[in-house]
Amino acid sequence: MTDTSRLVTLLNERGASRVALQFPAGLKRQAGEIAGTLRAAGFFVVISGDPCYGACDLALDTLSFADVLVHFGHTPLGTHPDVIFLPWEVDIPLESLDHAIPLLRESLVGLVTTSQHAHQLPRVAEYLGDRGIEARIGEVSERTPLPGQILGCSYSAARVPGVKEILYIGTGVFHPLGVQLATGARVVALDPFTGTSAVIDASRLLRTRHALIERARRADRFGILVSTKTGQCRRELAERLAGLCDRAFLVVAREIDPGELLNLGFGAYVNTACPRLSYDDQVRFPVPVLTPQEFEILCGVRQWEDYAIDEV
């Protein structure tokens, strides 16, 4: 949770009087209460109403109304002189690990999670150690500043030397699927709040992606999607991909919207924005949305056997 008194101290230290607030979807209902507290402390407050998908998606337009932007729920991605990042820590019940332990085959495992739970990984490792399982927590990286933290665009922390099995703690299957594709390790996923655990199998996803590549071969034109968001713009990559095919054209947008892509009428798109758009959101799009690596396969400069998950 957020210590509002600490936030007030940080704002006063910066000499801020006008404050912009940005929340991801899961925390937006906190906006009114936090804004009220800050207003009572003497600040002018403005709240971003746009969607927020991560630290790669800073509300700089909203910041133009204020002295400082407070970005909740995510760890820093680079630095910005007028942005305060406030991660949102959520404790997990350690006893939920008992649901995953029977699925683990190895006596040595890697531990990964999202930023909300990363603060608890040392306690998780201790809990597993008391039950005869040695757990190693992955290193930090430029995009993931917390040990063991992964993002939908970065699985660096999952690449733990000597580890053949990884325990992912968190909700959903998108992240553990990414861990398996990025590392080739056996992955067990645990939802600590429902107690549900499962061994992850990425083979079905790979079959789906292979079918999308084959569908995309019939496209008359390809739109290479380029996002203007602060941490998602991969212009150099997009221009290189456009050079692989004379039927490929850059399409620049801040928000990648299925309706707008439908209006453009391209037969397929290649996503260089948030990797999650290709994998998790494909069902929302009317035509195939390939990853950069999949487009390379389509263009013949990469073999299917060298398939790799898209990471920033």
mmCIF file of C-alpha atoms in Angstrom:
data_model
loop_
_atom_site.group_PDB
_atom_site.id
_atom_site.type_symbol
_atom_site.label_atom_id
_atom_site.label_comp_id
_atom_site.label_asym_id
_atom_site.label_seq_id
_atom_site.Cartn_x
_atom_site.Cartn_y
_atom_site.Cartn_z
ATOM 1 C CA MET A 1 0.000 0.000 0.000
ATOM 2 C CA THR A 2 1.046 3.647 -0.348
ATOM 3 C CA ASP A 3 2.166 5.750 2.597
ATOM 4 C CA THR A 4 0.528 9.085 1.744
ATOM 5 C CA SER A 5 2.483 10.954 4.421
ATOM 6 C CA ARG A 6 5.709 9.812 2.741
ATOM 7 C CA LEU A 7 4.377 11.043 -0.593
ATOM 8 C CA VAL A 8 3.582 14.442 0.914
ATOM 9 C CA THR A 9 7.163 14.627 2.211
ATOM 10 C CA LEU A 10 8.561 13.771 -1.241
ATOM 11 C CA LEU A 11 6.418 16.433 -2.889
ATOM 12 C CA ASN A 12 7.397 19.069 -0.345
ATOM 13 C CA GLU A 13 11.064 18.210 -0.821
ATOM 14 C CA ARG A 14 10.626 18.936 -4.529
ATOM 15 C CA GLY A 15 8.808 22.205 -3.839
ATOM 16 C CA ALA A 16 5.798 20.980 -5.837
ATOM 17 C CA SER A 17 2.434 22.686 -5.519
ATOM 18 C CA ARG A 18 0.629 21.099 -8.488
ATOM 19 C CA VAL A 19 0.554 17.300 -8.615
ATOM 20 C CA ALA A 20 -0.553 14.929 -11.392
ATOM 21 C CA LEU A 21 -1.550 11.364 -10.472
ATOM 22 C CA GLN A 22 -1.446 8.306 -12.742
ATOM 23 C CA PHE A 23 -2.803 4.853 -11.877
ATOM 24 C CA PRO A 24 -3.023 1.513 -13.703
ATOM 25 C CA ALA A 25 -6.491 -0.003 -14.080
ATOM 26 C CA GLY A 26 -6.288 -2.075 -10.899
ATOM 27 C CA LEU A 27 -5.565 0.966 -8.739
ATOM 28 C CA LYS A 28 -7.720 3.659 -10.356
ATOM 29 C CA ARG A 29 -10.348 3.435 -7.614
ATOM 30 C CA GLN A 30 -7.692 4.681 -5.185
ATOM 31 C CA ALA A 31 -7.417 7.944 -7.131
ATOM 32 C CA GLY A 32 -10.172 9.877 -5.361
ATOM 33 C CA GLU A 33 -9.002 9.046 -1.839
ATOM 34 C CA ILE A 34 -5.347 9.855 -2.546
ATOM 35 C CA ALA A 35 -6.271 13.040 -4.417
ATOM 36 C CA GLY A 36 -8.430 14.142 -1.475
ATOM 37 C CA THR A 37 -5.601 13.569 0.988
ATOM 38 C CA LEU A 38 -3.173 15.562 -1.145
ATOM 39 C CA ARG A 39 -5.654 18.403 -1.608
ATOM 40 C CA ALA A 40 -6.175 18.561 2.148
ATOM 41 C CA ALA A 41 -2.377 18.873 2.454
ATOM 42 C CA GLY A 42 -2.474 21.971 0.233
ATOM 43 C CA PHE A 43 -1.719 20.605 -3.248
ATOM 44 C CA PHE A 44 -3.558 21.246 -6.491
ATOM 45 C CA VAL A 45 -4.284 17.785 -7.932
ATOM 46 C CA VAL A 46 -5.047 16.548 -11.450
ATOM 47 C CA ILE A 47 -5.700 12.881 -12.296
ATOM 48 C CA SER A 48 -4.875 11.139 -15.576
ATOM 49 C CA GLY A 49 -7.968 9.482 -17.042
ATOM 50 C CA ASP A 50 -6.121 7.636 -19.794
ATOM 51 C CA PRO A 51 -5.385 3.899 -19.679
ATOM 52 C CA CYS A 52 -2.030 3.023 -18.121
ATOM 53 C CA TYR A 53 -0.202 -0.190 -18.946
ATOM 54 C CA GLY A 54 3.060 0.285 -17.093
ATOM 55 C CA ALA A 55 6.020 2.530 -16.412
ATOM 56 C CA CYS A 56 6.531 2.543 -20.189
ATOM 57 C CA ASP A 57 3.332 4.579 -20.480
ATOM 58 C CA LEU A 58 3.866 7.822 -18.555
ATOM 59 C CA ALA A 59 1.069 10.405 -18.609
ATOM 60 C CA LEU A 60 3.269 13.249 -19.842
ATOM 61 C CA ASP A 61 0.265 15.120 -21.247
ATOM 62 C CA THR A 62 -1.234 15.208 -17.761
ATOM 63 C CA LEU A 63 2.142 16.207 -16.318
ATOM 64 C CA SER A 64 1.936 19.387 -18.417
ATOM 65 C CA PHE A 65 -0.811 20.530 -15.986
ATOM 66 C CA ALA A 66 1.422 20.026 -12.922
ATOM 67 C CA ASP A 67 4.892 20.286 -11.455
ATOM 68 C CA VAL A 68 5.263 16.559 -10.716
ATOM 69 C CA LEU A 69 3.682 13.328 -11.965
ATOM 70 C CA VAL A 70 3.214 10.558 -9.386
ATOM 71 C CA HIS A 71 3.074 7.213 -11.167
ATOM 72 C CA PHE A 72 1.576 4.452 -9.014
ATOM 73 C CA GLY A 73 1.941 0.699 -9.218
ATOM 74 C CA HIS A 74 5.144 0.241 -11.203
ATOM 75 C CA THR A 75 8.880 0.379 -10.670
ATOM 76 C CA PRO A 76 10.916 3.028 -12.539
ATOM 77 C CA LEU A 77 11.757 2.493 -16.183
ATOM 78 C CA GLY A 78 14.653 4.839 -16.690
ATOM 79 C CA THR A 79 14.493 8.235 -15.029
ATOM 80 C CA HIS A 80 12.447 11.379 -15.536
ATOM 81 C CA PRO A 81 13.172 14.521 -13.528
ATOM 82 C CA ASP A 82 9.497 15.292 -12.897
ATOM 83 C CA VAL A 83 8.164 11.787 -12.190
ATOM 84 C CA ILE A 84 7.911 10.010 -8.836
ATOM 85 C CA PHE A 85 7.396 6.245 -9.109
ATOM 86 C CA LEU A 86 5.492 4.623 -6.258
ATOM 87 C CA PRO A 87 5.327 0.810 -6.518
ATOM 88 C CA TRP A 88 2.334 -0.866 -4.884
ATOM 89 C CA GLU A 89 3.381 -3.728 -2.621
ATOM 90 C CA VAL A 90 0.922 -6.554 -1.998
ATOM 91 C CA ASP A 91 1.691 -9.349 0.475
ATOM 92 C CA ILE A 92 0.932 -12.938 -0.457
ATOM 93 C CA PRO A 93 -0.025 -15.707 2.002
ATOM 94 C CA LEU A 94 3.117 -17.840 2.258
ATOM 95 C CA GLU A 95 1.065 -20.949 2.993
ATOM 96 C CA SER A 96 -0.262 -20.732 -0.580
ATOM 97 C CA LEU A 97 3.131 -22.105 -1.634
ATOM 98 C CA ASP A 98 1.994 -25.484 -0.337
ATOM 99 C CA HIS A 99 -0.213 -25.757 -3.436
ATOM 100 C CA ALA A 100 2.776 -25.409 -5.777
ATOM 101 C CA ILE A 101 5.387 -27.465 -3.947
ATOM 102 C CA PRO A 102 3.949 -30.871 -5.020
ATOM 103 C CA LEU A 103 4.328 -29.817 -8.683
ATOM 104 C CA LEU A 104 8.023 -28.976 -8.354
ATOM 105 C CA ARG A 105 10.385 -31.687 -9.599
ATOM 106 C CA GLU A 106 13.741 -30.087 -8.870
ATOM 107 C CA SER A 107 15.454 -29.404 -5.560
ATOM 108 C CA LEU A 108 16.778 -26.150 -7.080
ATOM 109 C CA VAL A 109 14.322 -23.641 -8.576
ATOM 110 C CA GLY A 110 14.311 -20.049 -9.758
ATOM 111 C CA LEU A 111 11.834 -17.551 -8.329
ATOM 112 C CA VAL A 112 10.121 -14.809 -10.339
ATOM 113 C CA THR A 113 7.121 -12.553 -9.838
ATOM 114 C CA THR A 114 5.751 -9.115 -10.689
ATOM 115 C CA SER A 115 6.670 -5.896 -8.908
ATOM 116 C CA GLN A 116 3.761 -6.111 -6.436
ATOM 117 C CA HIS A 117 5.144 -9.255 -4.790
ATOM 118 C CA ALA A 118 8.902 -8.927 -5.399
ATOM 119 C CA HIS A 119 9.524 -7.611 -1.874
ATOM 120 C CA GLN A 120 8.438 -10.985 -0.489
ATOM 121 C CA LEU A 121 10.685 -13.244 -2.564
ATOM 122 C CA PRO A 122 13.362 -13.570 0.162
ATOM 123 C CA ARG A 123 10.667 -14.867 2.539
ATOM 124 C CA VAL A 124 9.367 -17.184 -0.172
ATOM 125 C CA ALA A 125 12.885 -18.551 -0.667
ATOM 126 C CA GLU A 126 13.213 -19.121 3.077
ATOM 127 C CA TYR A 127 9.834 -20.901 3.196
ATOM 128 C CA LEU A 128 10.861 -23.215 0.359
ATOM 129 C CA GLY A 129 14.270 -23.781 1.925
ATOM 130 C CA ASP A 130 12.642 -25.016 5.126
ATOM 131 C CA ARG A 131 10.938 -27.631 2.949
ATOM 132 C CA GLY A 132 14.070 -28.841 1.222
ATOM 133 C CA ILE A 133 13.901 -26.702 -1.935
ATOM 134 C CA GLU A 134 16.717 -24.280 -2.696
ATOM 135 C CA ALA A 135 15.367 -21.167 -4.401
ATOM 136 C CA ARG A 136 17.418 -18.640 -6.349
ATOM 137 C CA ILE A 137 16.124 -15.157 -7.122
ATOM 138 C CA GLY A 138 17.050 -13.624 -10.470
ATOM 139 C CA GLU A 139 19.198 -10.537 -10.857
ATOM 140 C CA VAL A 140 17.994 -6.997 -11.542
ATOM 141 C CA SER A 141 18.154 -5.439 -15.007
ATOM 142 C CA GLU A 142 17.682 -2.038 -16.621
ATOM 143 C CA ARG A 143 13.936 -2.590 -17.009
ATOM 144 C CA THR A 144 13.406 -4.675 -13.847
ATOM 145 C CA PRO A 145 15.077 -2.995 -10.835
ATOM 146 C CA LEU A 146 13.802 -5.504 -8.238
ATOM 147 C CA PRO A 147 15.417 -8.937 -7.774
ATOM 148 C CA GLY A 148 13.225 -11.632 -9.301
ATOM 149 C CA GLN A 149 10.961 -9.109 -11.043
ATOM 150 C CA ILE A 150 9.706 -9.800 -14.548
ATOM 151 C CA LEU A 151 7.679 -7.713 -16.977
ATOM 152 C CA GLY A 152 5.678 -8.679 -20.034
ATOM 153 C CA CYS A 153 8.543 -7.200 -22.058
ATOM 154 C CA SER A 154 11.505 -8.433 -19.997
ATOM 155 C CA TYR A 155 12.313 -11.891 -18.609
ATOM 156 C CA SER A 156 15.919 -11.208 -17.680
ATOM 157 C CA ALA A 157 15.358 -12.204 -14.039
ATOM 158 C CA ALA A 158 14.140 -15.643 -15.144
ATOM 159 C CA ARG A 159 17.489 -16.494 -16.694
ATOM 160 C CA VAL A 160 19.081 -17.907 -13.562
ATOM 161 C CA PRO A 161 22.271 -19.932 -14.214
ATOM 162 C CA GLY A 162 21.998 -23.618 -13.360
ATOM 163 C CA VAL A 163 18.209 -23.552 -12.931
ATOM 164 C CA LYS A 164 16.020 -25.969 -14.924
ATOM 165 C CA GLU A 165 12.732 -25.160 -13.199
ATOM 166 C CA ILE A 166 11.106 -21.849 -12.310
ATOM 167 C CA LEU A 167 8.302 -20.980 -9.914
ATOM 168 C CA TYR A 168 6.245 -17.977 -10.994
ATOM 169 C CA ILE A 169 4.096 -16.317 -8.337
ATOM 170 C CA GLY A 170 1.264 -14.130 -9.557
ATOM 171 C CA THR A 171 -2.041 -14.065 -11.414
ATOM 172 C CA GLY A 172 -2.731 -15.050 -15.001
ATOM 173 C CA VAL A 173 -0.773 -17.173 -17.475
ATOM 174 C CA PHE A 174 0.739 -14.496 -19.723
ATOM 175 C CA HIS A 175 3.867 -13.974 -17.627
ATOM 176 C CA PRO A 176 4.647 -17.652 -16.947
ATOM 177 C CA LEU A 177 4.145 -18.457 -20.636
ATOM 178 C CA GLY A 178 6.675 -15.752 -21.406
ATOM 179 C CA VAL A 179 9.078 -17.196 -18.842
ATOM 180 C CA GLN A 180 8.908 -20.624 -20.478
ATOM 181 C CA LEU A 181 9.387 -19.265 -23.997
ATOM 182 C CA ALA A 182 12.247 -17.012 -22.882
ATOM 183 C CA THR A 183 14.144 -19.651 -20.909
ATOM 184 C CA GLY A 184 13.062 -23.104 -22.074
ATOM 185 C CA ALA A 185 12.776 -24.096 -18.407
ATOM 186 C CA ARG A 186 9.961 -26.059 -16.819
ATOM 187 C CA VAL A 187 7.619 -23.478 -15.264
ATOM 188 C CA VAL A 188 5.169 -23.870 -12.396
ATOM 189 C CA ALA A 189 2.732 -20.991 -11.929
ATOM 190 C CA LEU A 190 1.069 -20.234 -8.593
ATOM 191 C CA ASP A 191 -1.806 -17.824 -8.056
ATOM 192 C CA PRO A 192 -1.190 -17.045 -4.370
ATOM 193 C CA PHE A 193 -4.711 -15.747 -3.749
ATOM 194 C CA THR A 194 -6.717 -18.628 -5.189
ATOM 195 C CA GLY A 195 -4.176 -21.331 -4.393
ATOM 196 C CA THR A 196 -4.346 -22.488 -8.001
ATOM 197 C CA SER A 197 -1.111 -23.908 -9.389
ATOM 198 C CA ALA A 198 -0.263 -25.459 -12.748
ATOM 199 C CA VAL A 199 2.589 -26.583 -14.948
ATOM 200 C CA ILE A 200 2.808 -24.214 -17.903
ATOM 201 C CA ASP A 201 2.742 -25.574 -21.451
ATOM 202 C CA ALA A 202 3.535 -23.064 -24.192
ATOM 203 C CA SER A 203 3.042 -25.531 -27.051
ATOM 204 C CA ARG A 204 -0.546 -24.455 -27.712
ATOM 205 C CA LEU A 205 0.508 -20.802 -27.884
ATOM 206 C CA LEU A 206 3.275 -21.699 -30.334
ATOM 207 C CA ARG A 207 0.813 -23.555 -32.573
ATOM 208 C CA THR A 208 -1.432 -20.480 -32.552
ATOM 209 C CA ARG A 209 1.462 -18.187 -33.406
ATOM 210 C CA HIS A 210 2.580 -20.460 -36.243
ATOM 211 C CA ALA A 211 -0.950 -20.358 -37.698
ATOM 212 C CA LEU A 212 -0.975 -16.535 -37.472
ATOM 213 C CA ILE A 213 2.281 -16.319 -39.416
ATOM 214 C CA GLU A 214 0.790 -18.483 -42.154
ATOM 215 C CA ARG A 215 -2.373 -16.330 -42.251
ATOM 216 C CA ALA A 216 -0.246 -13.194 -42.467
ATOM 217 C CA ARG A 217 1.534 -14.499 -45.573
ATOM 218 C CA ARG A 218 -1.637 -13.731 -47.536
ATOM 219 C CA ALA A 219 -1.570 -10.039 -46.565
ATOM 220 C CA ASP A 220 -1.245 -7.501 -49.378
ATOM 221 C CA ARG A 221 0.379 -4.943 -47.046
ATOM 222 C CA PHE A 222 1.930 -4.970 -43.589
ATOM 223 C CA GLY A 223 1.649 -2.140 -41.069
ATOM 224 C CA ILE A 224 4.685 -1.897 -38.793
ATOM 225 C CA LEU A 225 3.213 -0.492 -35.566
ATOM 226 C CA VAL A 226 5.308 2.125 -33.767
ATOM 227 C CA SER A 227 4.177 3.521 -30.417
ATOM 228 C CA THR A 228 5.093 7.026 -29.311
ATOM 229 C CA LYS A 229 4.764 6.079 -25.611
ATOM 230 C CA THR A 230 7.822 6.880 -23.532
ATOM 231 C CA GLY A 231 9.052 3.336 -22.947
ATOM 232 C CA GLN A 232 7.564 1.578 -25.978
ATOM 233 C CA CYS A 233 8.967 3.435 -28.965
ATOM 234 C CA ARG A 234 11.263 1.093 -30.901
ATOM 235 C CA ARG A 235 11.657 3.186 -34.023
ATOM 236 C CA GLU A 236 15.005 1.729 -35.074
ATOM 237 C CA LEU A 237 13.617 -1.820 -34.897
ATOM 238 C CA ALA A 238 10.486 -0.787 -36.819
ATOM 239 C CA GLU A 239 12.490 0.809 -39.616
ATOM 240 C CA ARG A 240 14.700 -2.274 -39.898
ATOM 241 C CA LEU A 241 11.633 -4.523 -40.168
ATOM 242 C CA ALA A 242 10.085 -2.275 -42.813
ATOM 243 C CA GLY A 243 13.241 -2.760 -44.845
ATOM 244 C CA LEU A 244 12.643 -6.523 -44.997
ATOM 245 C CA CYS A 245 9.582 -6.205 -47.239
ATOM 246 C CA ASP A 246 8.580 -3.659 -49.872
ATOM 247 C CA ARG A 247 4.932 -4.092 -48.809
ATOM 248 C CA ALA A 248 5.602 -2.951 -45.223
ATOM 249 C CA PHE A 249 4.875 0.581 -43.999
ATOM 250 C CA LEU A 250 5.328 2.300 -40.634
ATOM 251 C CA VAL A 251 2.118 3.096 -38.740
ATOM 252 C CA VAL A 252 2.757 5.517 -35.859
ATOM 253 C CA ALA A 253 0.288 5.896 -32.974
ATOM 254 C CA ARG A 254 0.246 6.507 -29.260
ATOM 255 C CA GLU A 255 -2.558 4.028 -28.534
ATOM 256 C CA ILE A 256 -2.754 0.879 -30.662
ATOM 257 C CA ASP A 257 -6.510 0.591 -31.209
ATOM 258 C CA PRO A 258 -8.147 -2.400 -32.999
ATOM 259 C CA GLY A 259 -10.827 -0.180 -34.549
ATOM 260 C CA GLU A 260 -8.291 2.188 -36.060
ATOM 261 C CA LEU A 261 -6.289 -0.705 -37.474
ATOM 262 C CA LEU A 262 -9.466 -2.064 -39.046
ATOM 263 C CA ASN A 263 -10.054 1.325 -40.674
ATOM 264 C CA LEU A 264 -6.549 1.306 -42.146
ATOM 265 C CA GLY A 265 -7.347 -1.991 -43.835
ATOM 266 C CA PHE A 266 -3.909 -3.613 -43.819
ATOM 267 C CA GLY A 267 -3.925 -7.405 -44.125
ATOM 268 C CA ALA A 268 -1.556 -7.860 -41.155
ATOM 269 C CA TYR A 269 0.449 -5.815 -38.668
ATOM 270 C CA VAL A 270 3.792 -6.160 -36.936
ATOM 271 C CA ASN A 271 3.911 -4.877 -33.371
ATOM 272 C CA THR A 272 6.975 -3.047 -32.045
ATOM 273 C CA ALA A 273 5.040 -1.474 -29.136
ATOM 274 C CA CYS A 274 4.213 -3.400 -25.938
ATOM 275 C CA PRO A 275 4.830 -7.120 -26.681
ATOM 276 C CA ARG A 276 1.661 -8.002 -24.808
ATOM 277 C CA LEU A 277 -0.429 -6.589 -27.677
ATOM 278 C CA SER A 278 0.664 -9.432 -29.949
ATOM 279 C CA TYR A 279 0.330 -12.268 -27.465
ATOM 280 C CA ASP A 280 -2.413 -11.386 -25.009
ATOM 281 C CA ASP A 281 -4.545 -9.039 -27.110
ATOM 282 C CA GLN A 282 -4.501 -10.802 -30.495
ATOM 283 C CA VAL A 283 -8.160 -11.790 -30.064
ATOM 284 C CA ARG A 284 -9.080 -8.086 -30.073
ATOM 285 C CA PHE A 285 -7.558 -7.474 -33.497
ATOM 286 C CA PRO A 286 -9.280 -8.256 -36.824
ATOM 287 C CA VAL A 287 -6.115 -9.497 -38.572
ATOM 288 C CA PRO A 288 -2.815 -11.110 -37.497
ATOM 289 C CA VAL A 289 -0.568 -8.952 -35.324
ATOM 290 C CA LEU A 290 2.897 -10.492 -35.473
ATOM 291 C CA THR A 291 5.894 -9.951 -33.227
ATOM 292 C CA PRO A 292 9.142 -8.693 -34.795
ATOM 293 C CA GLN A 293 10.613 -12.200 -34.581
ATOM 294 C CA GLU A 294 7.564 -13.706 -36.282
ATOM 295 C CA PHE A 295 7.808 -11.183 -39.112
ATOM 296 C CA GLU A 296 11.456 -12.172 -39.539
ATOM 297 C CA ILE A 297 10.291 -15.784 -39.886
ATOM 298 C CA LEU A 298 7.712 -14.748 -42.478
ATOM 299 C CA CYS A 299 10.374 -12.821 -44.410
ATOM 300 C CA GLY A 300 12.783 -15.763 -44.320
ATOM 301 C CA VAL A 301 15.544 -14.124 -42.263
ATOM 302 C CA ARG A 302 14.824 -16.297 -39.195
ATOM 303 C CA GLN A 303 13.957 -19.983 -38.945
ATOM 304 C CA TRP A 304 10.954 -21.245 -36.968
ATOM 305 C CA GLU A 305 13.397 -23.334 -34.898
ATOM 306 C CA ASP A 306 14.920 -20.033 -33.733
ATOM 307 C CA TYR A 307 11.590 -18.675 -32.466
ATOM 308 C CA ALA A 308 12.078 -16.231 -29.599
ATOM 309 C CA ILE A 309 9.632 -14.297 -27.482
ATOM 310 C CA ASP A 310 9.601 -10.550 -28.045
ATOM 311 C CA GLU A 311 11.393 -8.618 -25.320
ATOM 312 C CA VAL A 312 12.271 -4.930 -25.146
#
